[in-house]
Short mmCIF file of C-alpha atoms in Angstrom, two decimals:
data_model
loop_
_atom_site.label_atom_id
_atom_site.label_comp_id
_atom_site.label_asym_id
_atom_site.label_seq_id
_atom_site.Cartn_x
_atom_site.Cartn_y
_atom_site.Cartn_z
CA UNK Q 1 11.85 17.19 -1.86
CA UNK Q 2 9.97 16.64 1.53
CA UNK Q 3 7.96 13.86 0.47
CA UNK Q 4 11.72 12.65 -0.77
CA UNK Q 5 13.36 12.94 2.43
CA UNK Q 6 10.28 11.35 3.95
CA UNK Q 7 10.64 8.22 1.80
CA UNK Q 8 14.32 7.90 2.14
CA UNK Q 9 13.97 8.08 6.33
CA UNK Q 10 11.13 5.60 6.17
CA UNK Q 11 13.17 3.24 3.62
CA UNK Q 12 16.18 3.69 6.02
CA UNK Q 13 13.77 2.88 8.97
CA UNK Q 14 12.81 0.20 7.70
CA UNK Q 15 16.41 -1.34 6.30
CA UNK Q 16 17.14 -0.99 9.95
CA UNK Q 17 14.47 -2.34 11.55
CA UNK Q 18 15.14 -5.71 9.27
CA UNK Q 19 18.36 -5.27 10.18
CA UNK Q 20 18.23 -5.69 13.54
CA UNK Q 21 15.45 -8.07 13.87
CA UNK Q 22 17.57 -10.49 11.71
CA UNK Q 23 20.82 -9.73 14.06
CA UNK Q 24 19.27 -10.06 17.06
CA UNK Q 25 18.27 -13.90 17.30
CA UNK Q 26 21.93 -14.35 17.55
CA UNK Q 27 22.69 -12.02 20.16
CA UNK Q 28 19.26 -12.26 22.36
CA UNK Q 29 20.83 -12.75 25.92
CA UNK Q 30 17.43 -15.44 26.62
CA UNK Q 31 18.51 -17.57 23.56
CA UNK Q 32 22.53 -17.36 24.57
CA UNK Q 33 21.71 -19.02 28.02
CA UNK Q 34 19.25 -21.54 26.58
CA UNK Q 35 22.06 -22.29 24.31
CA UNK Q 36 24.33 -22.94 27.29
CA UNK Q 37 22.14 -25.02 29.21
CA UNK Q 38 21.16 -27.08 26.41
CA UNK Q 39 24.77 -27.39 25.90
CA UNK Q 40 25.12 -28.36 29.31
CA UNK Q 41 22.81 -31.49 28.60
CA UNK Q 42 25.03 -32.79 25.59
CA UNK Q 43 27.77 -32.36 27.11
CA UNK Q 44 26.68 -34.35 30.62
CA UNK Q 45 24.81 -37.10 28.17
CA UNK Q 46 28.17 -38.23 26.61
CA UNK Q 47 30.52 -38.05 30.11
CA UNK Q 48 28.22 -40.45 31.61
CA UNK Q 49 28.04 -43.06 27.98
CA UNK Q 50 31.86 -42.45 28.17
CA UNK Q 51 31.70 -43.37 31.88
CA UNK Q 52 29.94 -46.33 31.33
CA UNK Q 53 31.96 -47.47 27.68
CA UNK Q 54 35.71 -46.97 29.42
CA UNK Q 55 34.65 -49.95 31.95
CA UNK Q 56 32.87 -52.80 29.17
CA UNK Q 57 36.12 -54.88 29.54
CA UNK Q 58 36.23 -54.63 33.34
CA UNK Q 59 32.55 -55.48 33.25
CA UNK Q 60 32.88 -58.20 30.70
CA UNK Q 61 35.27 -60.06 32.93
CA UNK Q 62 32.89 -59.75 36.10
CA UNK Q 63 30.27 -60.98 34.18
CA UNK Q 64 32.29 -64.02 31.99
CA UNK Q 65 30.73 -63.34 28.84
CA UNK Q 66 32.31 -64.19 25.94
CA UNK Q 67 32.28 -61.97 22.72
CA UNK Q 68 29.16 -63.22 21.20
CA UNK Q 69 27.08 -63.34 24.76
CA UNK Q 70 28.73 -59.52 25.07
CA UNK Q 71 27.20 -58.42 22.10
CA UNK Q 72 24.00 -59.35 22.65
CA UNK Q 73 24.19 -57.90 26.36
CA UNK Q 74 25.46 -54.67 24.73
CA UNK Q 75 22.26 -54.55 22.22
CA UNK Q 76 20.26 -53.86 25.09
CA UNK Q 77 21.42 -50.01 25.33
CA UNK Q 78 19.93 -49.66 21.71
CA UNK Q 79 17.54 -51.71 22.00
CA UNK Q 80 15.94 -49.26 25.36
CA UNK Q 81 17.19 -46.20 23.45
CA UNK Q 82 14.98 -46.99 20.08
CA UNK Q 83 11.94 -48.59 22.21
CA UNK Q 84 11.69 -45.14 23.59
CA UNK Q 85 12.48 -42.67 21.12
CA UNK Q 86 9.24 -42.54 19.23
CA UNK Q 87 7.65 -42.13 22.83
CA UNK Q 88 9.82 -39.54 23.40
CA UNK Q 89 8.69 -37.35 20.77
CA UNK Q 90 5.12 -37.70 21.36
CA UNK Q 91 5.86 -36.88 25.16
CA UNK Q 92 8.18 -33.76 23.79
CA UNK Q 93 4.99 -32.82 21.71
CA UNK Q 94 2.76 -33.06 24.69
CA UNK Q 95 4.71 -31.73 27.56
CA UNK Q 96 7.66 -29.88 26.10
CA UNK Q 97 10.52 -30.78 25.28
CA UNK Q 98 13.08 -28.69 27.48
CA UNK Q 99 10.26 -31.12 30.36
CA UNK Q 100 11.32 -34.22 28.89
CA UNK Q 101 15.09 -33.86 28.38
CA UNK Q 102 15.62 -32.49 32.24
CA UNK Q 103 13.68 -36.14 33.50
CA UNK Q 104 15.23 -38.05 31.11
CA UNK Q 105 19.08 -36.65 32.43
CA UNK Q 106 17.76 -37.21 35.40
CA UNK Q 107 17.27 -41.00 34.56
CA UNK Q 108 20.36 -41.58 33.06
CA UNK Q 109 22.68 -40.57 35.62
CA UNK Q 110 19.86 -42.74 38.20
CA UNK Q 111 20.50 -45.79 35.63
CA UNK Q 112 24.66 -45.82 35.47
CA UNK Q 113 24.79 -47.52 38.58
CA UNK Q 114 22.97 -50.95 37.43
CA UNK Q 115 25.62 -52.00 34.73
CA UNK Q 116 28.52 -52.65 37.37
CA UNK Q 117 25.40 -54.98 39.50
CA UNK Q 118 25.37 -57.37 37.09
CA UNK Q 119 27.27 -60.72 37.28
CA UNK Q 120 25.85 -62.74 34.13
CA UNK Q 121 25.50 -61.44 30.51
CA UNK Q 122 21.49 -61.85 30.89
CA UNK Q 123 21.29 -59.34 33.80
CA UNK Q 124 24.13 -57.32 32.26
CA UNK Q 125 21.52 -57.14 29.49
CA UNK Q 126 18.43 -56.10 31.15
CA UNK Q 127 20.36 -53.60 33.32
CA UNK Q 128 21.37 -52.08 29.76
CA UNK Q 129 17.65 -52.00 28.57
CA UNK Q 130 17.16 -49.44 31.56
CA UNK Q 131 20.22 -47.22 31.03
CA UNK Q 132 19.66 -47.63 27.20
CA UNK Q 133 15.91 -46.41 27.51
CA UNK Q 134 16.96 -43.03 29.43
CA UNK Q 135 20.33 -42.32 26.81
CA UNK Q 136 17.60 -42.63 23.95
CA UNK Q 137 15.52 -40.77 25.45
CA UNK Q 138 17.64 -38.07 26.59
CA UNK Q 139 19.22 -37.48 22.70
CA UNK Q 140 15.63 -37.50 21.05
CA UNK Q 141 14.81 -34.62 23.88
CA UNK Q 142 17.45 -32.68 24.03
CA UNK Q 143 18.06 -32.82 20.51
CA UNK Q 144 14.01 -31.75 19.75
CA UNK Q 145 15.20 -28.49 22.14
CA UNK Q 146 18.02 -27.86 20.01
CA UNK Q 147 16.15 -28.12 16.64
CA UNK Q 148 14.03 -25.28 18.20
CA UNK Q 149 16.67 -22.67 18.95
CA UNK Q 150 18.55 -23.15 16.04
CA UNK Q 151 15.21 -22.44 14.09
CA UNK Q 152 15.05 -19.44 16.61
CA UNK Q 153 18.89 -17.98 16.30
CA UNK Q 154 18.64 -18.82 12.51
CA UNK Q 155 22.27 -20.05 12.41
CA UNK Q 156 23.21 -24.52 12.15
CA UNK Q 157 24.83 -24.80 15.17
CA UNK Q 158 23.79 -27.82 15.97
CA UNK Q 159 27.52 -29.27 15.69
CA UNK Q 160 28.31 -27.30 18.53
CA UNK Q 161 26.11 -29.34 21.01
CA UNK Q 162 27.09 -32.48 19.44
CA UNK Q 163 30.45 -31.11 20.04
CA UNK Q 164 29.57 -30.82 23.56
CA UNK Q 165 28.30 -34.18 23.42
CA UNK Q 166 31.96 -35.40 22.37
CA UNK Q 167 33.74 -33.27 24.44
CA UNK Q 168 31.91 -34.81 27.25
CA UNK Q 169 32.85 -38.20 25.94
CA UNK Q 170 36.06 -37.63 26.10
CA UNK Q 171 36.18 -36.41 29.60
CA UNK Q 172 34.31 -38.62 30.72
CA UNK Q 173 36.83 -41.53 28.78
CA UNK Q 174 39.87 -39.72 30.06
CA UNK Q 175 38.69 -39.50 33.67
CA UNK Q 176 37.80 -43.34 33.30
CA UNK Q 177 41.22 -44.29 31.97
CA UNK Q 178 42.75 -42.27 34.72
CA UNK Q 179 40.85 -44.38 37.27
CA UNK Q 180 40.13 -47.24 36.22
CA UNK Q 181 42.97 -49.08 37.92
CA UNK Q 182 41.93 -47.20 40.94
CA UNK Q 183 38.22 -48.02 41.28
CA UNK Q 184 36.11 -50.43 41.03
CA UNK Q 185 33.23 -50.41 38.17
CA UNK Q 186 30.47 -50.27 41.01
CA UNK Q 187 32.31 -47.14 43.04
CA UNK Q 188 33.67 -45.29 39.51
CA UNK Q 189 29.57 -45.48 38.34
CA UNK Q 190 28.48 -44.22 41.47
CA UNK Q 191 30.10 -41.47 41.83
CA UNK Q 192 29.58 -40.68 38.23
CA UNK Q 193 25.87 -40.96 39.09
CA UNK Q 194 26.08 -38.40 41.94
CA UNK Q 195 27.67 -35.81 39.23
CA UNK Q 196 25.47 -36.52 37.05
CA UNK Q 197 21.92 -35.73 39.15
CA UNK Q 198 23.75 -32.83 40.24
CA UNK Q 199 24.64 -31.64 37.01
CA UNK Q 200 20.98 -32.51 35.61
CA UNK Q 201 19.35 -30.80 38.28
CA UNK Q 202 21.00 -27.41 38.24
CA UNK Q 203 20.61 -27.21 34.21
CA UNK Q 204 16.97 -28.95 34.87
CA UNK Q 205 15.97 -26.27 36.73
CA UNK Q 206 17.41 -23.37 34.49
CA UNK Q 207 16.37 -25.07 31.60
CA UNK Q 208 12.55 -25.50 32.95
CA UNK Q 209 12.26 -21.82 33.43
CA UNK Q 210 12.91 -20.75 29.45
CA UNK Q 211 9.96 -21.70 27.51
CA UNK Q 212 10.98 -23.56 24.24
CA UNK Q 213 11.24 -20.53 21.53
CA UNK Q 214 8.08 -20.32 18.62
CA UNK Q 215 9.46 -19.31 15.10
CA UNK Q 216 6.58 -18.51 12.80
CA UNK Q 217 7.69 -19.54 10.03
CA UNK Q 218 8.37 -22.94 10.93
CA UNK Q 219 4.55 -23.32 12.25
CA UNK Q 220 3.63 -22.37 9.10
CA UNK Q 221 6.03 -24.33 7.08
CA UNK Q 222 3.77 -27.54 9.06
CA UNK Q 223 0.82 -27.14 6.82
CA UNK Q 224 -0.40 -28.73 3.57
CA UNK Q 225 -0.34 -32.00 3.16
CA UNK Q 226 2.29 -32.08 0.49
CA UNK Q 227 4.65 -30.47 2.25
CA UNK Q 228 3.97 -33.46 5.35
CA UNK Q 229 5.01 -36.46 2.63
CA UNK Q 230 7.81 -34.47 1.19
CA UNK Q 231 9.02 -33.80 4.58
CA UNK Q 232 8.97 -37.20 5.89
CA UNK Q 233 10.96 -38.54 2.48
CA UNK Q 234 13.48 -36.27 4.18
CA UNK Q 235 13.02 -37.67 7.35
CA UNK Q 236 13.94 -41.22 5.95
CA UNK Q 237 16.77 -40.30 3.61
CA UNK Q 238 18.33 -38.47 6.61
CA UNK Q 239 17.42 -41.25 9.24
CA UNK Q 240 19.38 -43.35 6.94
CA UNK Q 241 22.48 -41.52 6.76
CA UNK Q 242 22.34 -41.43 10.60
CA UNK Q 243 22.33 -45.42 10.71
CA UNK Q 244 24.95 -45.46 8.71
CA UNK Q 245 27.67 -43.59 10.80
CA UNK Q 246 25.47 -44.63 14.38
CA UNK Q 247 26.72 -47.72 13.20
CA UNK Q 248 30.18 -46.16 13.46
CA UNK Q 249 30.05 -44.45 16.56
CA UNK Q 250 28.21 -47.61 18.61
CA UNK Q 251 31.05 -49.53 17.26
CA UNK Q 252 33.84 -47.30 18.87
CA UNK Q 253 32.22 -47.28 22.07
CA UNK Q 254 31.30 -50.85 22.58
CA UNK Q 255 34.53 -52.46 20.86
CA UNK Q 256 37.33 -49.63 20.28
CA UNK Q 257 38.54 -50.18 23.72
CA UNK Q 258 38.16 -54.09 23.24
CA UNK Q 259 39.82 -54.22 20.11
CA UNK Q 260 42.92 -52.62 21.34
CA UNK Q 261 43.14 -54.47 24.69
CA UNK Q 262 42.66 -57.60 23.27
CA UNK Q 263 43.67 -57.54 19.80
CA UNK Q 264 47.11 -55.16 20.28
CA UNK Q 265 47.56 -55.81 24.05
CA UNK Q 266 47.01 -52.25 25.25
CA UNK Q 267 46.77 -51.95 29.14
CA UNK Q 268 43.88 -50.36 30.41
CA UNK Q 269 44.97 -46.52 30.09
CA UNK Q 270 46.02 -46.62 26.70
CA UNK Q 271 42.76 -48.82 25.54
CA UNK Q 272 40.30 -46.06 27.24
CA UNK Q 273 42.69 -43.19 25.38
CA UNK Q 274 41.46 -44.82 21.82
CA UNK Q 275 38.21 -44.16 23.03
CA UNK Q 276 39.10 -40.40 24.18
CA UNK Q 277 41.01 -39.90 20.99
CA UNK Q 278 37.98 -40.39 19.29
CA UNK Q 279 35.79 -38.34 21.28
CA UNK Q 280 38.51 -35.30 21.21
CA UNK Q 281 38.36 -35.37 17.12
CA UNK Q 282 34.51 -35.67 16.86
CA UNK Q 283 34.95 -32.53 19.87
CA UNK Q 284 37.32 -30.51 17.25
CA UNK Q 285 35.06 -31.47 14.15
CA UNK Q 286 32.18 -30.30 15.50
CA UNK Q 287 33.70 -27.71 17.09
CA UNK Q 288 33.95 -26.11 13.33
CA UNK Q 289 30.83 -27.56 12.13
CA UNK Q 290 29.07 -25.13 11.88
CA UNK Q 291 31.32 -22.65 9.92
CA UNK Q 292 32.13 -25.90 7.35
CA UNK Q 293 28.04 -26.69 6.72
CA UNK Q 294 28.05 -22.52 6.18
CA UNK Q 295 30.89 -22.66 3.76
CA UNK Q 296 30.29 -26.05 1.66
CA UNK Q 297 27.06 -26.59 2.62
CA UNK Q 298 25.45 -29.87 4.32
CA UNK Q 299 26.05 -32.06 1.30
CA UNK Q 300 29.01 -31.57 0.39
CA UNK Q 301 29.98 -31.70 4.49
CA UNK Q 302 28.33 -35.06 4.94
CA UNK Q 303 29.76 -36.54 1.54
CA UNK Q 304 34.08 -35.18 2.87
CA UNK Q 305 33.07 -36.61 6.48
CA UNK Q 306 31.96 -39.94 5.69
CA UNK Q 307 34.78 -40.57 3.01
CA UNK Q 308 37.10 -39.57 6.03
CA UNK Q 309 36.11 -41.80 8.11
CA UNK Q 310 35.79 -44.57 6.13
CA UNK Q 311 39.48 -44.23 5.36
CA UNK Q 312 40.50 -43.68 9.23
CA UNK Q 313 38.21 -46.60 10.46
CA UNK Q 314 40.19 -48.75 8.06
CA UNK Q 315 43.35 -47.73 9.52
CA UNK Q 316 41.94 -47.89 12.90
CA UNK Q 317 40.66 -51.50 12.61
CA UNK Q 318 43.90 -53.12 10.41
CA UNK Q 319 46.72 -51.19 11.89
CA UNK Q 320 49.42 -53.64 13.39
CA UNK Q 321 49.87 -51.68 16.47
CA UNK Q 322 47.57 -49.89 18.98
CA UNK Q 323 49.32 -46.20 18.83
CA UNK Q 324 48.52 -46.53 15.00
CA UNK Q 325 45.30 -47.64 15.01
CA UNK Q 326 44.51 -45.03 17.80
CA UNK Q 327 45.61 -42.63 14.69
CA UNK Q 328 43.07 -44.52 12.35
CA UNK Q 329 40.34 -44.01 15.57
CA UNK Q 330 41.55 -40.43 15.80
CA UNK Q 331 40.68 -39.82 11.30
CA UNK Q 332 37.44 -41.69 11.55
CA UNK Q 333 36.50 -39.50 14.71
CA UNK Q 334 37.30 -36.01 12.55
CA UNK Q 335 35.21 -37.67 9.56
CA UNK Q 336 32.09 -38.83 11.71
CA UNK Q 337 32.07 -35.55 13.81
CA UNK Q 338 29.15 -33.78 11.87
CA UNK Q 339 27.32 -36.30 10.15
CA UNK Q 340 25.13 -37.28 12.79
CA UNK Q 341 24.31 -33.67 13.59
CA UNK Q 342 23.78 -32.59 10.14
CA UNK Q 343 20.89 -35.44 9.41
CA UNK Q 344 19.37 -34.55 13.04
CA UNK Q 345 18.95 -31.16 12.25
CA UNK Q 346 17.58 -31.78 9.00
CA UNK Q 347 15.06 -34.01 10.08
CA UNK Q 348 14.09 -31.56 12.97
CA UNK Q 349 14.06 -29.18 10.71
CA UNK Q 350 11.50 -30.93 8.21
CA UNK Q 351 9.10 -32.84 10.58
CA UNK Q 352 9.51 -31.18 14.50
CA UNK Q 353 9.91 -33.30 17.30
CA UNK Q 354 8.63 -36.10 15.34
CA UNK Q 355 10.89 -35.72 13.14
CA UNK Q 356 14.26 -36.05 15.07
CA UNK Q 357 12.30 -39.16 16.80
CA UNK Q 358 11.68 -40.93 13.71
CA UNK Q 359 15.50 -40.25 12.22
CA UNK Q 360 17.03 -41.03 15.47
CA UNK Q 361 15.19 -44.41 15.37
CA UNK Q 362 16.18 -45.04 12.27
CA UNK Q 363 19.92 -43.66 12.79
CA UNK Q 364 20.00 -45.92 16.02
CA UNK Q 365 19.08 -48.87 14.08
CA UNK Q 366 22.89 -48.51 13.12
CA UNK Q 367 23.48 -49.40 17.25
CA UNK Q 368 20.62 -52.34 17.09
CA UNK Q 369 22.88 -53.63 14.40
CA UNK Q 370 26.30 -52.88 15.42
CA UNK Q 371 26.67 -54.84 18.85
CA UNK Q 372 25.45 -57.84 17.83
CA UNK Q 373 27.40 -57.44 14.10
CA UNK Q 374 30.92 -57.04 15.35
CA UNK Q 375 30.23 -59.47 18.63
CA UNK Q 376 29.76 -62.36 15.62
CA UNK Q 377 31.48 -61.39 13.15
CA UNK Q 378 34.32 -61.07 15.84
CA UNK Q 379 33.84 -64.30 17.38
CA UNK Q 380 34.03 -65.74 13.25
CA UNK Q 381 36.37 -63.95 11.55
CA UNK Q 382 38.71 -61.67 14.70
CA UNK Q 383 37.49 -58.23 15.68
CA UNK Q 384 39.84 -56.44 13.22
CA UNK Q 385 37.62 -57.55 10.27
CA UNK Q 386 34.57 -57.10 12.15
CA UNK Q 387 35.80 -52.94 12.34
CA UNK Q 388 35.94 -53.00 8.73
CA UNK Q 389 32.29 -52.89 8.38
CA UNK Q 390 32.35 -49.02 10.26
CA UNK Q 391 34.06 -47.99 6.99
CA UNK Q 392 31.94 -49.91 4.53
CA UNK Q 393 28.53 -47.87 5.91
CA UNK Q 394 30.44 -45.03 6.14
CA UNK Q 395 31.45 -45.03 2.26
CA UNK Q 396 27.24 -45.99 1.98
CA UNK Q 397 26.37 -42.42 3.78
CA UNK Q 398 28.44 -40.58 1.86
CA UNK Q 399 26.85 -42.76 -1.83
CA UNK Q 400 23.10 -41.60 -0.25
CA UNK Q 401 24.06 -37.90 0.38
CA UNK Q 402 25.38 -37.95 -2.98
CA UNK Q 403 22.59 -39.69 -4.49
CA UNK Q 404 20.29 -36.94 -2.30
CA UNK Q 405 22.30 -33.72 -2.40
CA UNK Q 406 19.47 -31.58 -4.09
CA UNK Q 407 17.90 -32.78 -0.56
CA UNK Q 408 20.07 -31.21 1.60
CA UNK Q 409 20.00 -27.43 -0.39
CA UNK Q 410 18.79 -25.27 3.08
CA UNK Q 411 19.57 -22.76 5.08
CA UNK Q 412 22.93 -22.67 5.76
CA UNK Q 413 22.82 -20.00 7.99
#
C-alpha cells in the first residue's frame, strides 16, 4: 500500500506538472506583453495604409492621372512591398525578427509623407516604391514575430493581430474621412507620420527588449529533408490562397473609395466610410477568428470566408447606390477577415520566417495584379465590372482550400 500511495502521488505529480506547463504559455505575463506590443505594430501598420488609401482621390487629382496612369502609379506599393519581402525574411533570420519589424515601422511612418509630394503619376509612382518597400516589409516582420508566439502560447491567434491590423484601418479611414475636407494631403500625412514614429518607437523599444520565444518542437520539426519539400508544397498552396483574397483587399483600398465617388457620386466622407466599413468587418471577423479556426477548423474557415466574400464583393461592386454597395463592402469585409491570417500562419508555421516571406510574396502577387487589373479593366469596361473580379478569386480560394483541406488538418489550438 506504500509503494501504492507512492505511485498515485507521483502519477498526480506528474498530471500536474503537464498540466500546468501546458496552461501556462497562455497565461505567462512575458508572452501577454509581447502579445500586446506586437499587437501594437498591426494595429499602427494598417492606420497609416488607411491614412494613406482615404486620400488616393485627392492625390489623383493633384497629380492628373487618369485611371489607367493611376493604376500603374498605385502598383508601385506592391511592387516595393514584394521586392522586399524575401529580403525581409533573410534579414528576420539573421538579425531577429522583433529587430526588423521595429526599423521597418519606423520606415513606414518616415515614407507617408512622399505620396502627397508628388505632382505627376511617374513620381507618384516612385514615391510609392519607397512607402511600398517599408509596408512589405513591415507585414513579413511583424508577421515572422507573430508566427513565433503563437508557436509559443500554443493557441491560433493570429486573427487577433490581423484584427488589429483592421481595426487600425479603420481608424485610420475614419479619422481620414473626418478630415479630409479639413486638411490638405501633405499636412493630414504629416502629422500621421509624427504618430506614427512615436508610436513605433515606444513599441520599438519594448518590443527590442523581449527576445523572440524558442519552442522546441518547432526546431525540431525543421529537420529532414522530407519534411523541408513537404513543407514548402504548403508554403505554395497557402501563398496562393493569400493572392487570391490580397487581390481582394488591394482592390478595396486602392479603388473602394474611387468606385463610390466616382461611380455613385459619394462626397468625400461617405466614400472614405466604404473603406472604414470594410476595415470594421475584417476588425469583427478577426476579432472571432480565432475561436471559429478552433471550432471548424482552418479549412472549413477559409472555404465559409471566401464564399462570403465573393457574394458581398458582388453586391459591393453592382449595387445601384453607394449605401448599398457599402453593405456589399461591409459582407466581403466579414468573409475576407481571416483568410489572409489563416494561410500566414500556416506558412509560418511550416517553413519559419522563410516561410511567411515566400507566402506573403506570393499572396502579394494578388496586389502586383490588382492595381493595374481594375485601373484597365476600369478604363475598358467601368470600374463596377472591374470589382467583379475580387469575387471571382475569392470563389478560386475557397475551390483550392477545398481541393487542399487534408492540408490544412493542424493544431487548432
Amino acid at each position: 500500500m506504500p509503494t501504492l500511495n507512492k505511485i498515485r502521488t507521483a502519477l498526480m505529480g506528474a498530471r500536474n506538472r503537464t498540466t500546468r506547463s501546458t496552461s501556462r504559455p497562455a497565461t505567462d505575463p512575458r508572452l501577454l506583453r509581447l502579445r500586446l506590443t506586437i499587437t501594437t505594430f498591426f494595429a499602427l501598420d494598417g492606420f497609416l495604409f488607411a491614412g494613406w488609401v482615404v486620400r488616393i482621390p485627392a492625390i489623383k487629382a493633384q497629380t492628373g492621372a487618369g485611371s489607367g496612369a493611376l493604376g500603374l502609379a498605385l502598383l508601385g506599393v506592391s511592387a516595393g512591398a514584394i521586392a522586399f519581402m524575401t529580403l525581409t525574411g533573410r534579414l528576420c533570420r539573421r538579425f531577429g525578427s522583433h529587430a526588423v519589424t521595429t526599423v521597418s515601422g519606423v520606415a513606414m511612418a518616415l515614407s507617408i509623407v512622399l505620396p502627397p509630394l508628388t505632382r505627376s503619376a511617374l513620381a507618384l509612382g516612385l514615391a510609392l516604391l519607397v512607402f511600398g518597400a517599408a509596408y512589405g516589409s513591415l507585414n513579413v516582420a511583424m508577421n515572422s514575430a507573430a508566427v513565433d508566439l503563437i508557436a509559443a502560447l500554443r493557441r491560433p491567434v493570429m486573427p487577433s493581430f490581423h484584427a488589429a491590423f483592421s481595426l487600425g484601418g479603420m481608424l485610420g479611414a475614419g479619422l481620414g474621412g473626418l478630415i479630409a475636407g479639413a486638411l490638405s494631403p501633405t499636412v493630414h500625412l504629416a502629422l500621421l507620420a509624427v504618430i506614427g514614429l512615436l508610436v513605433a518607437g515606444v513599441a520599438g523599444r519594448a518590443l527590442l527588449s523581449h527576445p523572440a520565444p524558442v519552442v522546441p518542437e518547432r526546431l525540431a520539426a525543421s529537420g529532414p529533408g522530407g519534411e523541408r519539400v513537404r513543407g514548402r508544397g504548403l508554403v505554395l498552396v497557402f501563398g496562393l490562397i493569400a493572392l487570391c483574397t490580397a487581390y481582394g483587399e488591394g482592390a478595396m483600398a486602392d479603388w473602394g473609395a474611387l468606385h463610390l465617388s466616382q461611380d455613385l457620386a459619394a462626397g468625400p466622407g461617405l466614400a472614405a466610410a466604404g473603406y472604414a466599413v470594410f476595415a470594421l468587418a475584417m476588425t469583427a471577423g478577426r476579432l472571432s477568428g480565432t475561436a471559429v479556426v478552433q471550432r471548424i477548423g482552418p479549412a472549413r474557415a477559409l472555404i465559409a470566408g471566401g464564399s462570403t466574400a465573393s457574394a458581398g464583393m458582388l453586391l459591393g461592386a453592382l449595387a445601384p447606390t453607394a449605401w448599398a454597395a457599402c453593405l456589399g463592402f461591409a459582407v466581403a469585409g466579414l468573409g475576407l477577415a481571416n483568410i489572409f491570417p489563416i494561410a500566414i500562419a500556416r506558412a509560418g508555421e511550416a517553413g519559419g520566417p522563410g516561410g511567411v516571406a515566400a507566402a506573403s510574396t506570393v499572396g502579394y502577387g494578388g496586389m502586383v495584379l490588382g492595381p493595374p487589373a481594375i485601373g484597365f479593366l476600369g478604363q475598358a469596361f467601368g470600374l463596377p465590372l472591374a470589382l467583379t473580379t475580387v469575387a471571382g478569386l475569392a470563389a478560386v480560394a475557397v475551390v483550392i482550400a477545398y481541393l487542399t483541406r487534408g492540408a490544412h488538418q493542424g493544431r487548432r489550438g
